[in-house]
XYZ file of C-alpha atoms in Angstrom:
774
model
C 0.213 0.088 -0.083
C 1.617 3.506 -0.790
C 1.885 5.956 2.215
C 1.019 9.409 2.677
C 3.005 12.586 3.857
C 2.578 13.605 7.043
C 2.923 16.922 7.780
C 2.490 17.987 10.775
C 0.715 17.108 14.907
C -1.280 19.465 16.973
C -2.923 18.872 20.438
C -5.554 20.675 22.759
C -6.805 20.543 25.788
C -10.458 21.869 26.192
C -10.166 23.707 23.062
C -7.276 25.471 23.944
C -3.598 24.537 21.880
C -0.585 22.540 23.706
C 2.791 23.196 22.670
C 2.254 25.918 20.471
C -0.659 26.647 17.943
C 1.202 25.338 14.746
C 1.449 21.900 12.825
C 4.959 20.388 14.169
C 6.761 17.313 14.326
C 6.501 16.226 17.943
C 7.290 13.217 20.474
C 4.043 12.584 21.576
C 0.328 13.488 21.220
C -2.293 13.210 24.008
C -5.844 11.876 23.295
C -8.813 11.248 25.053
C -10.811 12.162 28.203
C -11.111 15.075 30.530
C -10.945 17.246 27.324
C -7.884 16.250 25.282
C -7.589 15.701 21.194
C -4.708 15.062 18.999
C -4.482 15.537 15.575
C -2.251 14.643 12.555
C -2.211 16.269 9.080
C -1.189 14.269 5.966
C -1.427 14.550 1.886
C -2.674 12.082 -0.710
C -0.622 12.464 -3.688
C -3.566 10.048 -5.496
C -7.611 9.248 -4.891
C -8.157 6.531 -2.289
C -10.896 3.815 -1.676
C -9.140 3.273 2.276
C -6.771 5.123 4.348
C -5.118 3.449 7.421
C -3.509 5.280 10.471
C -1.294 2.961 12.521
C -0.417 4.559 16.110
C 1.582 3.046 19.121
C 0.541 4.358 22.268
C 3.547 5.870 24.800
C 1.263 4.693 27.557
C -2.356 4.557 28.172
C -3.681 6.230 31.539
C -7.288 4.599 31.038
C -8.645 2.030 28.997
C -11.837 2.293 26.541
C -13.173 2.883 23.093
C -11.484 5.909 21.341
C -12.871 7.290 17.861
C -11.376 9.237 14.914
C -12.433 12.207 12.801
C -11.172 12.711 9.142
C -11.809 15.953 7.483
C -10.652 17.874 4.569
C -10.396 20.933 6.500
C -9.029 22.349 9.767
C -10.676 22.395 12.662
C -10.449 25.566 15.009
C -9.431 24.450 18.525
C -11.528 21.100 18.714
C -13.297 19.482 21.662
C -14.218 15.950 21.768
C -17.533 16.638 21.981
C -17.406 18.554 18.305
C -15.712 15.664 16.546
C -17.431 12.698 14.405
C -16.949 8.998 14.703
C -15.646 7.857 11.786
C -13.292 5.142 12.928
C -13.547 3.129 16.563
C -10.997 1.509 18.296
C -9.927 0.408 21.518
C -7.001 2.332 23.174
C -4.114 -0.210 23.241
C -1.458 -0.565 25.932
C 1.821 0.961 26.403
C 3.971 -0.300 23.591
C 1.020 -1.847 21.697
C -0.548 -0.549 18.373
C -3.965 0.127 16.818
C -4.983 0.401 13.666
C -7.521 3.145 12.558
C -9.437 2.541 9.001
C -11.197 5.072 7.303
C -13.326 3.728 4.002
C -14.711 5.523 1.371
C -13.822 7.602 -1.483
C -10.921 10.386 -0.694
C -9.863 12.240 -3.649
C -6.133 13.486 -3.297
C -5.184 16.400 -1.278
C -4.816 17.484 2.428
C -6.569 15.342 5.091
C -6.914 16.255 9.010
C -7.490 13.017 11.768
C -8.486 13.936 15.153
C -8.406 11.228 17.617
C -10.170 11.706 21.441
C -12.205 9.560 23.685
C -14.990 9.784 26.385
C -13.309 7.758 28.593
C -9.989 6.455 27.540
C -6.670 8.034 27.337
C -3.566 7.482 25.495
C -0.388 9.318 24.245
C 0.613 8.299 20.739
C 3.849 8.582 19.562
C 3.925 11.037 16.864
C 7.434 11.505 14.995
C 9.688 9.562 17.286
C 10.502 6.122 18.763
C 7.370 4.415 16.727
C 6.390 7.325 14.491
C 2.839 7.287 13.212
C 2.034 6.211 9.809
C -0.599 6.544 7.197
C -1.184 4.218 4.231
C -3.919 4.119 1.727
C -5.573 1.806 -1.107
C -5.519 3.721 -4.252
C -8.474 3.490 -6.207
C -12.316 5.238 -6.468
C -12.192 5.796 -10.176
C -15.038 4.275 -11.563
C -16.730 3.902 -8.129
C -15.941 8.098 -7.472
C -17.296 8.991 -10.890
C -20.625 7.049 -9.824
C -20.769 9.163 -6.369
C -20.136 12.494 -8.411
C -23.223 11.620 -10.783
C -25.658 10.213 -8.342
C -24.641 12.962 -5.220
C -28.245 14.215 -5.611
C -30.087 11.036 -6.328
C -31.693 9.017 -3.753
C -32.160 5.100 -3.537
C -32.642 3.384 -6.754
C -30.647 5.989 -8.826
C -27.489 5.347 -6.459
C -27.694 1.784 -6.328
C -28.549 1.660 -10.205
C -24.990 3.330 -10.343
C -23.037 1.232 -8.620
C -24.490 -2.146 -10.171
C -22.991 -0.296 -13.723
C -19.871 0.862 -12.391
C -18.489 -2.154 -10.651
C -18.160 -3.697 -13.884
C -17.393 -0.977 -16.203
C -13.615 -1.296 -15.624
C -13.845 -5.035 -16.489
C -15.682 -4.340 -19.569
C -14.015 -1.150 -20.718
C -10.729 -2.531 -20.383
C -10.872 -5.850 -22.269
C -9.540 -3.689 -25.437
C -6.576 -2.420 -23.096
C -5.449 -6.228 -22.860
C -5.842 -6.791 -26.605
C -3.307 -4.134 -27.092
C -1.022 -4.850 -24.653
C -0.854 -8.264 -26.087
C -0.714 -6.874 -29.176
C 2.093 -4.340 -28.385
C 4.378 -7.262 -26.387
C 4.067 -9.701 -29.523
C 5.387 -6.657 -31.990
C 7.731 -5.636 -29.558
C 9.657 -9.165 -28.712
C 12.231 -8.696 -31.009
C 12.250 -5.260 -30.515
C 15.084 -2.830 -28.366
C 15.451 0.679 -27.683
C 13.022 3.390 -28.565
C 10.927 1.803 -30.809
C 9.916 -0.477 -28.491
C 9.302 1.921 -25.576
C 7.704 4.002 -28.308
C 5.026 1.059 -28.626
C 4.391 0.499 -25.249
C 3.739 4.284 -24.534
C 1.264 4.474 -27.191
C -0.478 1.040 -26.152
C -0.702 2.445 -22.382
C -1.767 6.039 -23.529
C -4.401 4.183 -25.570
C -5.722 2.136 -23.479
C -5.925 4.346 -19.993
C -7.843 7.179 -22.210
C -10.291 4.209 -23.708
C -10.769 2.501 -20.234
C -11.653 6.023 -18.594
C -13.532 7.530 -21.400
C -15.708 4.310 -21.605
C -16.388 3.996 -17.783
C -17.424 7.549 -17.251
C -19.775 7.316 -19.970
C -21.285 4.181 -18.695
C -21.672 5.394 -15.413
C -23.113 8.712 -16.032
C -25.920 6.882 -18.710
C -26.685 4.354 -16.014
C -27.170 6.851 -13.252
C -29.209 9.030 -15.762
C -31.594 6.173 -16.371
C -32.083 5.052 -13.029
C -32.717 8.681 -11.962
C -35.139 8.644 -14.554
C -36.928 5.756 -13.211
C -37.208 6.846 -9.818
C -38.705 10.211 -10.874
C -41.353 8.042 -12.745
C -42.454 6.552 -8.904
C -45.311 7.577 -7.036
C -43.086 9.203 -4.208
C -40.735 11.370 -6.304
C -39.568 15.314 -5.857
C -38.877 17.269 -8.751
C -36.317 20.493 -7.820
C -36.190 23.479 -9.653
C -32.407 24.716 -10.004
C -31.029 28.469 -10.619
C -28.174 28.765 -12.699
C -24.845 29.964 -11.126
C -21.628 30.239 -11.910
C -18.024 29.946 -10.060
C -14.754 31.807 -10.747
C -11.290 32.153 -9.592
C -10.626 34.672 -6.936
C -10.184 37.818 -8.313
C -9.900 40.150 -5.171
C -6.558 38.832 -4.450
C -4.184 39.062 -7.139
C -1.727 41.471 -5.874
C 2.076 40.284 -5.392
C 2.645 41.241 -1.872
C 6.371 40.091 -1.848
C 9.230 38.459 -4.006
C 12.278 36.911 -2.387
C 15.577 35.160 -3.855
C 18.541 33.254 -2.247
C 19.228 29.324 -1.520
C 16.765 27.204 0.226
C 18.154 23.489 0.795
C 20.940 24.502 -1.479
C 19.176 25.736 -4.204
C 18.698 29.389 -5.792
C 14.865 29.882 -6.209
C 12.883 32.797 -6.813
C 9.708 33.062 -4.451
C 6.299 34.962 -4.424
C 3.603 35.704 -2.480
C 0.174 36.097 -4.315
C -3.263 35.074 -4.543
C -2.896 32.615 -0.903
C -0.419 30.862 -1.738
C 3.819 31.061 -1.853
C 4.992 30.530 -5.287
C 8.181 28.915 -6.449
C 9.230 30.458 -10.025
C 11.411 29.034 -12.105
C 12.822 30.006 -15.821
C 14.180 27.489 -18.589
C 16.884 27.880 -20.613
C 14.363 28.651 -23.403
C 13.141 31.548 -21.396
C 9.504 29.632 -20.341
C 8.284 30.265 -16.988
C 6.574 28.134 -14.990
C 5.459 28.344 -11.185
C 4.695 25.679 -8.083
C 2.681 26.040 -5.030
C 4.749 25.852 -2.154
C 1.614 26.077 0.310
C -0.777 28.479 1.684
C -0.734 31.893 3.163
C -2.611 35.012 3.856
C -1.622 37.780 1.138
C -4.467 39.778 2.090
C -1.517 42.489 3.444
C 2.386 42.646 2.035
C 4.491 39.619 3.337
C 7.863 39.954 4.349
C 10.408 37.144 3.455
C 13.991 36.267 4.845
C 16.181 33.604 4.396
C 17.936 32.035 7.600
C 19.639 28.475 8.457
C 18.876 27.474 5.114
C 15.225 28.062 5.079
C 12.622 30.621 4.452
C 10.579 32.441 6.724
C 7.794 34.293 5.923
C 5.579 37.008 8.295
C 2.150 38.621 7.181
C 0.956 39.886 10.800
C -1.148 37.213 12.004
C 1.450 34.069 10.658
C 4.662 33.349 10.670
C 5.463 30.446 8.357
C 8.887 28.427 7.103
C 9.316 26.722 3.748
C 12.234 24.320 3.753
C 12.396 23.268 0.054
C 9.370 20.965 0.603
C 6.774 22.131 2.355
C 5.369 25.370 3.957
C 4.464 25.254 7.782
C 3.748 27.216 10.434
C 6.744 27.833 12.431
C 6.436 25.603 15.733
C 8.904 26.613 18.362
C 12.053 25.127 19.947
C 11.516 23.652 23.283
C 14.007 25.329 25.491
C 16.074 23.539 28.369
C 14.671 25.547 31.195
C 16.478 23.891 33.951
C 19.299 21.517 34.824
C 20.769 19.321 37.842
C 17.206 19.261 39.158
C 17.081 17.139 42.064
C 13.598 15.478 42.890
C 12.454 17.672 45.624
C 12.688 20.476 42.487
C 14.728 23.714 42.094
C 18.174 23.427 40.207
C 20.019 26.217 37.906
C 17.740 28.071 35.341
C 19.325 27.902 32.150
C 17.369 28.822 29.050
C 14.502 31.338 29.022
C 11.113 29.827 28.147
C 10.165 30.452 24.127
C 7.436 32.822 23.259
C 6.247 30.599 20.527
C 5.308 27.711 22.246
C 4.346 26.280 25.813
C 6.520 23.396 25.565
C 9.710 22.983 27.994
C 12.198 20.300 29.089
C 14.289 19.950 32.436
C 17.040 17.625 32.895
C 16.602 15.717 36.498
C 19.452 14.392 38.510
C 18.449 11.193 40.797
C 19.333 10.451 43.832
C 18.890 6.512 43.147
C 16.232 6.474 46.084
C 13.139 9.060 45.280
C 10.661 8.294 42.764
C 8.847 11.437 42.512
C 10.593 14.467 40.472
C 8.998 18.092 41.069
C 9.163 20.295 37.903
C 9.665 24.308 37.970
C 5.710 24.555 37.297
C 2.554 23.454 38.318
C -1.416 23.180 36.430
C 0.690 21.803 33.388
C -1.473 20.943 30.134
C 0.736 17.635 29.628
C 4.118 15.642 30.261
C 5.053 14.855 26.775
C 7.952 12.536 27.506
C 10.696 11.147 30.160
C 13.554 9.666 28.694
C 17.591 8.910 29.540
C 20.321 11.827 28.510
C 22.894 9.385 27.212
C 20.686 6.631 25.403
C 17.792 8.841 24.354
C 15.867 5.714 25.428
C 12.327 6.554 26.709
C 11.051 6.008 30.241
C 7.695 4.477 30.090
C 6.726 3.474 33.761
C 5.689 6.538 35.292
C 2.761 8.882 36.644
C 2.118 12.280 36.231
C 0.051 14.770 38.660
C -0.659 18.001 35.916
C -1.874 19.882 38.975
C 1.335 19.605 41.352
C 3.665 19.148 38.231
C 4.741 15.842 39.286
C 6.452 12.849 37.898
C 6.627 9.631 39.406
C 9.061 7.211 38.164
C 8.951 3.496 39.268
C 11.414 1.648 40.273
C 13.472 4.670 41.275
C 16.162 5.910 38.689
C 19.416 5.213 39.242
C 21.530 8.048 40.864
C 23.071 10.554 38.299
C 23.874 13.791 36.853
C 21.607 15.068 34.534
C 20.239 11.780 33.185
C 17.073 11.973 32.685
C 15.056 15.085 30.453
C 11.943 15.467 30.911
C 9.693 17.241 28.607
C 6.351 19.283 29.582
C 4.279 21.589 28.145
C 1.774 24.506 29.849
C -1.386 25.653 27.839
C -0.607 29.270 27.696
C 2.436 31.203 25.304
C 2.614 34.341 23.928
C 2.860 33.289 20.331
C 0.750 36.033 18.941
C 3.002 38.760 20.002
C 5.664 37.391 17.434
C 2.810 36.419 14.771
C 1.992 40.054 14.784
C 4.978 41.271 13.844
C 5.254 42.495 9.911
C 8.808 42.715 9.175
C 12.210 41.611 10.116
C 15.797 42.249 10.170
C 18.675 39.950 10.725
C 21.516 41.098 13.184
C 23.928 39.960 16.076
C 26.798 42.712 16.231
C 28.991 42.074 13.385
C 27.139 38.696 12.556
C 23.821 38.244 11.168
C 22.521 35.067 13.563
C 19.376 36.854 15.143
C 16.028 37.720 13.699
C 14.876 40.817 15.044
C 10.986 41.149 14.282
C 8.920 44.555 14.284
C 5.995 45.720 13.194
C 2.894 45.431 14.974
C 2.234 48.984 15.367
C 4.344 49.362 18.601
C 7.766 50.595 19.593
C 8.853 47.048 20.553
C 11.033 44.419 18.658
C 11.404 41.544 19.697
C 14.848 38.968 18.899
C 15.746 35.802 18.464
C 18.152 33.386 20.791
C 20.826 30.864 20.537
C 19.677 27.194 21.560
C 21.481 24.740 23.976
C 23.801 23.584 21.377
C 25.179 26.907 20.318
C 22.884 27.579 17.101
C 20.986 30.289 16.189
C 17.267 29.879 15.371
C 14.533 31.676 14.121
C 11.804 29.594 16.411
C 13.518 30.737 19.675
C 12.136 34.122 20.922
C 13.227 33.970 24.822
C 10.338 35.755 26.861
C 13.083 38.522 27.778
C 14.684 39.036 24.546
C 12.863 42.748 23.949
C 13.969 45.989 23.168
C 11.666 48.943 23.422
C 12.445 51.556 20.930
C 11.891 55.653 22.401
C 8.537 56.354 23.806
C 5.571 54.012 23.399
C 3.474 56.652 21.507
C 4.755 56.072 18.022
C 5.856 52.898 16.443
C 8.824 51.184 14.728
C 8.350 51.080 11.507
C 11.753 50.287 9.823
C 14.986 48.553 10.748
C 18.396 47.930 8.250
C 21.466 46.964 9.469
C 24.354 49.407 8.619
C 27.890 48.013 9.931
C 28.052 46.670 12.825
C 24.756 48.217 14.125
C 20.987 47.925 13.751
C 19.367 51.422 12.824
C 15.586 51.640 13.839
C 13.504 54.287 12.598
C 10.330 55.868 13.834
C 7.799 58.128 12.585
C 9.523 61.046 14.058
C 12.981 59.849 15.010
C 16.096 57.505 14.526
C 17.954 55.047 16.847
C 20.731 53.131 17.119
C 21.192 49.133 18.584
C 24.513 48.191 19.170
C 26.073 44.785 20.419
C 27.344 43.866 23.508
C 28.310 41.118 26.009
C 26.482 41.754 29.257
C 27.539 40.028 32.876
C 24.861 39.010 34.792
C 24.831 38.783 38.846
C 25.436 35.151 38.744
C 28.614 35.577 36.509
C 27.276 34.304 33.428
C 27.667 36.155 30.158
C 24.649 37.094 27.719
C 23.791 39.232 24.602
C 22.982 42.964 25.462
C 21.615 45.292 23.007
C 21.815 49.139 23.813
C 19.612 51.248 21.954
C 20.779 54.937 21.488
C 19.510 57.850 19.662
C 20.583 59.324 16.339
C 17.824 62.004 15.577
C 14.753 63.640 17.530
C 12.619 64.827 14.457
C 13.538 62.465 10.995
C 12.737 59.204 11.138
C 10.704 56.902 8.418
C 6.878 56.913 7.889
C 6.627 54.366 5.205
C 6.582 51.054 7.294
C 9.524 48.487 6.239
C 11.067 51.029 3.672
C 14.872 51.482 4.765
C 17.232 50.401 2.071
C 20.732 50.544 1.601
C 22.135 52.844 -1.521
C 25.707 52.403 -2.123
C 25.824 51.409 1.511
C 23.892 54.826 2.916
C 20.226 53.815 4.609
C 17.771 55.804 3.205
C 14.338 56.730 4.507
C 11.229 58.275 3.323
C 9.795 61.121 5.787
C 8.502 64.581 5.693
C 7.711 64.297 2.104
C 11.349 63.568 1.217
C 14.043 61.053 0.341
C 16.292 61.129 3.732
C 20.226 59.900 3.229
C 21.674 59.296 6.540
C 25.641 59.597 6.207
C 28.081 58.298 8.710
C 30.676 60.778 10.452
C 34.419 60.574 10.196
C 34.563 57.287 12.521
C 32.204 55.404 10.214
C 28.848 55.494 12.501
C 26.126 56.955 12.946
C 25.951 59.435 16.071
C 23.457 61.953 17.738
C 24.752 64.506 14.773
C 21.608 66.141 13.258
C 23.442 66.805 10.168
C 23.828 62.883 9.960
C 19.968 63.079 7.992
C 20.734 64.970 4.553
C 17.886 65.564 2.282
C 18.571 64.124 -1.341
C 15.061 64.675 -3.226
C 15.087 68.498 -3.568
C 15.078 68.362 -7.593
C 11.760 66.363 -7.626
C 10.225 67.955 -4.590
C 7.137 68.951 -6.271
C 6.488 65.357 -7.444
C 7.324 63.388 -4.506
C 5.317 65.950 -2.453
C 2.221 64.693 -4.320
C 2.909 60.705 -2.861
C 1.257 59.159 -0.206
C 5.139 58.340 1.202
C 3.242 55.712 3.990
C 1.951 53.292 1.397
C 4.996 54.264 -0.730
C 7.733 51.341 -1.859
C 11.435 51.375 -1.975
C 13.692 49.299 -4.110
C 17.382 50.167 -4.930
C 18.294 48.206 -8.028
C 22.371 47.480 -7.345
C 23.259 46.597 -10.738
C 21.724 49.384 -12.417
C 22.614 51.720 -9.788
C 19.018 53.097 -9.281
C 16.897 54.338 -6.445
C 13.114 53.626 -6.926
C 10.527 55.281 -4.835
C 7.032 54.133 -6.310
C 3.592 55.639 -5.303
C 0.305 53.953 -5.299
C -0.996 55.411 -8.339
C 1.910 53.770 -10.604
C 4.063 56.955 -10.443
C 7.560 56.140 -9.578
C 10.620 58.607 -8.861
C 13.933 56.893 -9.899
C 17.325 58.178 -8.799
C 20.127 57.168 -11.313
C 23.244 57.040 -8.756
C 25.902 57.291 -11.759
C 24.204 60.009 -13.547
C 22.948 61.764 -10.617
C 19.787 62.186 -12.096
C 15.885 61.907 -11.278
C 13.788 60.347 -13.248
C 9.871 60.205 -13.177
C 7.986 57.204 -14.477
C 4.237 56.547 -15.124
C 2.280 53.810 -15.205
C 4.343 51.626 -13.526
C 2.726 48.740 -11.902
C 5.035 47.777 -8.986
C 4.102 46.361 -5.897
C 7.551 44.754 -5.206
C 10.673 44.466 -7.011
C 13.439 41.681 -6.781
C 16.983 41.454 -8.173
C 17.396 37.935 -9.598
C 20.268 36.532 -11.609
C 21.348 40.351 -12.455
C 18.469 41.077 -13.655
C 15.258 43.412 -12.521
C 11.849 41.747 -11.774
C 8.587 43.075 -10.279
C 5.431 42.304 -9.319
C 2.359 43.979 -10.136
C -1.246 44.103 -8.982
C -3.155 41.476 -10.918
C -0.547 39.028 -10.306
C 1.862 38.945 -12.816
C 5.895 38.773 -12.627
C 7.100 41.256 -14.926
C 10.893 41.887 -16.519
C 12.325 45.399 -16.485
C 15.216 45.858 -18.831
C 17.028 48.219 -21.410
C 16.384 45.074 -23.881
C 12.507 46.267 -24.278
C 11.437 49.176 -26.893
C 7.776 48.782 -26.188
C 5.662 48.120 -22.454
C 3.899 44.977 -23.509
C 3.632 46.097 -27.424
C 2.896 49.681 -26.096
C 5.014 52.851 -26.913
C 6.665 54.069 -24.126
C 6.728 57.988 -23.968
C 9.671 58.753 -23.341
C 10.508 62.432 -22.742
C 13.163 64.878 -21.144
C 12.809 68.488 -20.862
C 15.923 70.811 -19.652
C 15.278 73.702 -17.123
C 15.122 77.425 -18.542
C 18.805 77.856 -19.435
C 19.659 81.500 -19.408
C 23.245 80.551 -20.667
C 24.981 82.668 -17.784
C 23.254 85.736 -18.762
C 19.826 86.237 -17.426
C 20.338 90.034 -18.644
C 20.903 89.711 -22.317
C 18.529 88.529 -25.115
C 20.254 85.586 -27.025
C 20.121 84.050 -30.733
C 20.286 80.162 -31.381
C 20.133 78.961 -34.696
C 20.993 75.494 -34.807
C 22.529 72.393 -32.320
C 24.490 69.491 -32.202
C 23.023 66.000 -30.458
C 25.240 63.058 -30.154
C 23.375 59.947 -29.663
C 24.815 56.244 -29.269
C 24.911 54.334 -32.205
C 22.159 51.738 -31.160
C 20.173 49.953 -34.101
C 16.476 51.176 -34.520
C 17.903 54.626 -32.753
C 15.350 57.625 -33.145
C 15.348 60.651 -31.224
C 13.015 63.779 -31.811
C 14.032 67.422 -30.813
C 12.444 70.582 -29.916
C 12.322 73.271 -27.822
C 10.582 76.352 -26.326
C 11.507 79.681 -25.062
C 10.425 82.706 -23.015
C 9.321 83.999 -26.476
C 7.919 81.313 -28.617
C 6.880 77.645 -28.122
C 5.815 75.912 -30.942
C 9.037 75.378 -32.623
C 8.815 72.566 -34.919
C 10.028 69.463 -34.253
C 12.992 67.783 -35.589
C 13.847 63.956 -35.652
C 16.512 61.497 -37.074
C 17.366 57.581 -37.160
C 20.692 55.903 -36.288
C 22.269 52.451 -36.458
C 25.144 50.726 -35.072
C 27.226 50.170 -37.747
C 29.820 53.192 -37.156
C 30.057 51.608 -33.361
C 31.115 55.037 -32.459
C 28.524 58.040 -31.366
C 26.843 60.218 -34.265
C 26.688 63.590 -34.348
C 23.318 64.943 -35.841
C 23.154 68.875 -36.709
C 19.591 70.740 -35.972
C 18.412 73.766 -37.467
C 16.369 75.672 -34.986
C 15.945 79.155 -35.076
C 15.388 81.040 -32.030
C 15.352 84.826 -31.384
C 15.438 87.182 -29.216
C 14.739 84.832 -26.020
C 16.095 84.999 -22.658
C 15.590 81.192 -21.271
C 15.706 78.492 -23.516
C 14.354 74.873 -22.684
C 15.525 71.788 -24.859
C 13.213 68.839 -25.195
C 14.586 65.232 -26.094
C 11.614 62.504 -26.857
C 10.768 59.157 -28.180
C 7.057 57.870 -28.514
C 7.797 54.675 -30.386
C 6.915 51.274 -29.770
C 10.029 49.695 -31.801
C 12.786 52.184 -31.428
C 15.173 53.283 -28.616
C 17.932 56.504 -28.117
C 20.674 57.023 -25.719
C 21.769 60.829 -25.665
C 25.594 61.230 -25.097
C 26.040 64.862 -25.437
C 23.738 68.232 -26.718
C 25.554 71.413 -28.147
C 23.836 74.591 -28.434
C 25.212 77.682 -30.492
C 23.893 80.879 -28.586
C 25.170 84.354 -29.300
C 23.673 87.666 -27.283
C 21.736 90.089 -29.266
C 21.178 93.028 -26.736
C 19.713 93.710 -23.310
C 16.461 92.599 -21.744
C 14.259 95.746 -21.582
């Protein structure tokens, strides 16, 4: 029997989640009386006519009948009373197994099995020692078609369909057997590609003819049975109204793009339409997409790479993709105490994890005591007891959840930290992490901690290092929190700069530094110190702080602010560090709603983008020190991937942005440049100009239109010329354009075609004075 893929476990007690609210890999799940519900999630790759779940009991505290409920959608905080009894079985003894069987028609997809009982109680192994397994019997083809056609029929109709469909496969597929025999006869002396071609053709023909014949027979039988049933005395006629179903068209915005390495492979991912998608480009330039898993894309999705995985935040979910499955971040089980004697106490070690209610302790038996006191009382569950050295589970123990004690019989041998006990409490503070929308990596000179922020407060939480010394993105110690400035204004953006983490608020800027802190007990831990930089300028656009040529830029006060370091190479509390760089586009940027604007730096083209919600974009070309204005630029997020620039749109497309294209999806790009009003160094004089020279790069399909306007005339003729790249050097073109008695001169260059381009390298205007301005 083929096996299904299990993707996680969960536990609830009286409707409250245990060990966190995420589907994750667990040691055991608690099921049964007093309100415990355990669940597993798995995926069928094909349709099945039966499903079998194999479980092994870690321990049994009460015998009796247990039941299981199978569903295609997840229940929210289930209780034993809310479950159906799709399968019934007896609670097995410790170390014994049980089989949970479901019969029916199950299409390919994701399923959830919930296990509980009214009287029995058992802890089942989940993903360790004797892991749960799910197998199934593939099928449901013809029978499934019958059910689809007969789902609105009753009685004789359904029976008639089943009777016909049971023999459908054999009758319809007799031609398949003949085809196969013929193929084998022809191919007996054949080898290589010709024989493979014969077999492939035969299999395709048989499969198609069998399926078509079966479906047609079932449909005709159902129709006939339904007509016969409707002619009986007791029948009902239904009037149906035509309805239509369409795809989700309200959630098409590309909410985030990310590129990097996951599981050793370079990937490009996008969050859109309720899913995370992996995008791939083949050698012939064709793009394909693969759904990685579901995620809420009602708002922007922030993505970051950590420990060879991709993590995602959206303000309500915290998920991780390992290259195979997209799951909720479960949470590391911290080792909260070591050297715990039977009476309790011991040495505190790791802080509790905000992401989960799971903890563990290591106790030191004295050789005589059997009762061990845990650091907490009123527990939700005791998940496992095992020897540290061998990892072997101890199965002979009793627990008191109220008192927080574990009784191990017989008394274990004397030892130091020789036994580890894993337990859980019902409460956690994971919602504080799930509410965050953005993240930045920082740990002094390294990127080994995750700082999350963006819940509308002045707080940021940062991740910790586990017992083995490894940085983790699923471990947020309870005390790892920093409050930035006053509580009245939220943290809007963070960005690492050299060995500092810059934090921006609506009206201020701050610097976070790393240092080692010695505690009262002599232990050393990481300390993060917050210092002010600027008390009036910050960032008004959430998450839009970017590095431009290694200088941070933010959006604030209807301006682009660049933060420049001092001679020592760091930002300090000097007001001159914040320099406004958008003066030349002040009129345009004042029309933006900067709180909803997006910022991005294309490090390959050396261009900085500020994109408004209406599709207007300001682009700062660093090399030319010039600003451009783009209109109808529908980018919602941008990414550099394989040295190219791509952007996601509001209608769910990934677009390639490149100078290789002369048009925008076949539509002409209206390129227009106008100089300022040039007085040529003499505002007090009138001038005369008869001609100018324009140098243009020798591109194929080069085309440019040239005109001008002055303070005396605005309707000059337009002159145009074309170029080719045969000369391989810039071409100078003389333009006769007479302008008389002007004081100020504006040069205008344009190109509004769908199949040409132009790059201007120089312009020379011949001007002479004619008198003084009167």
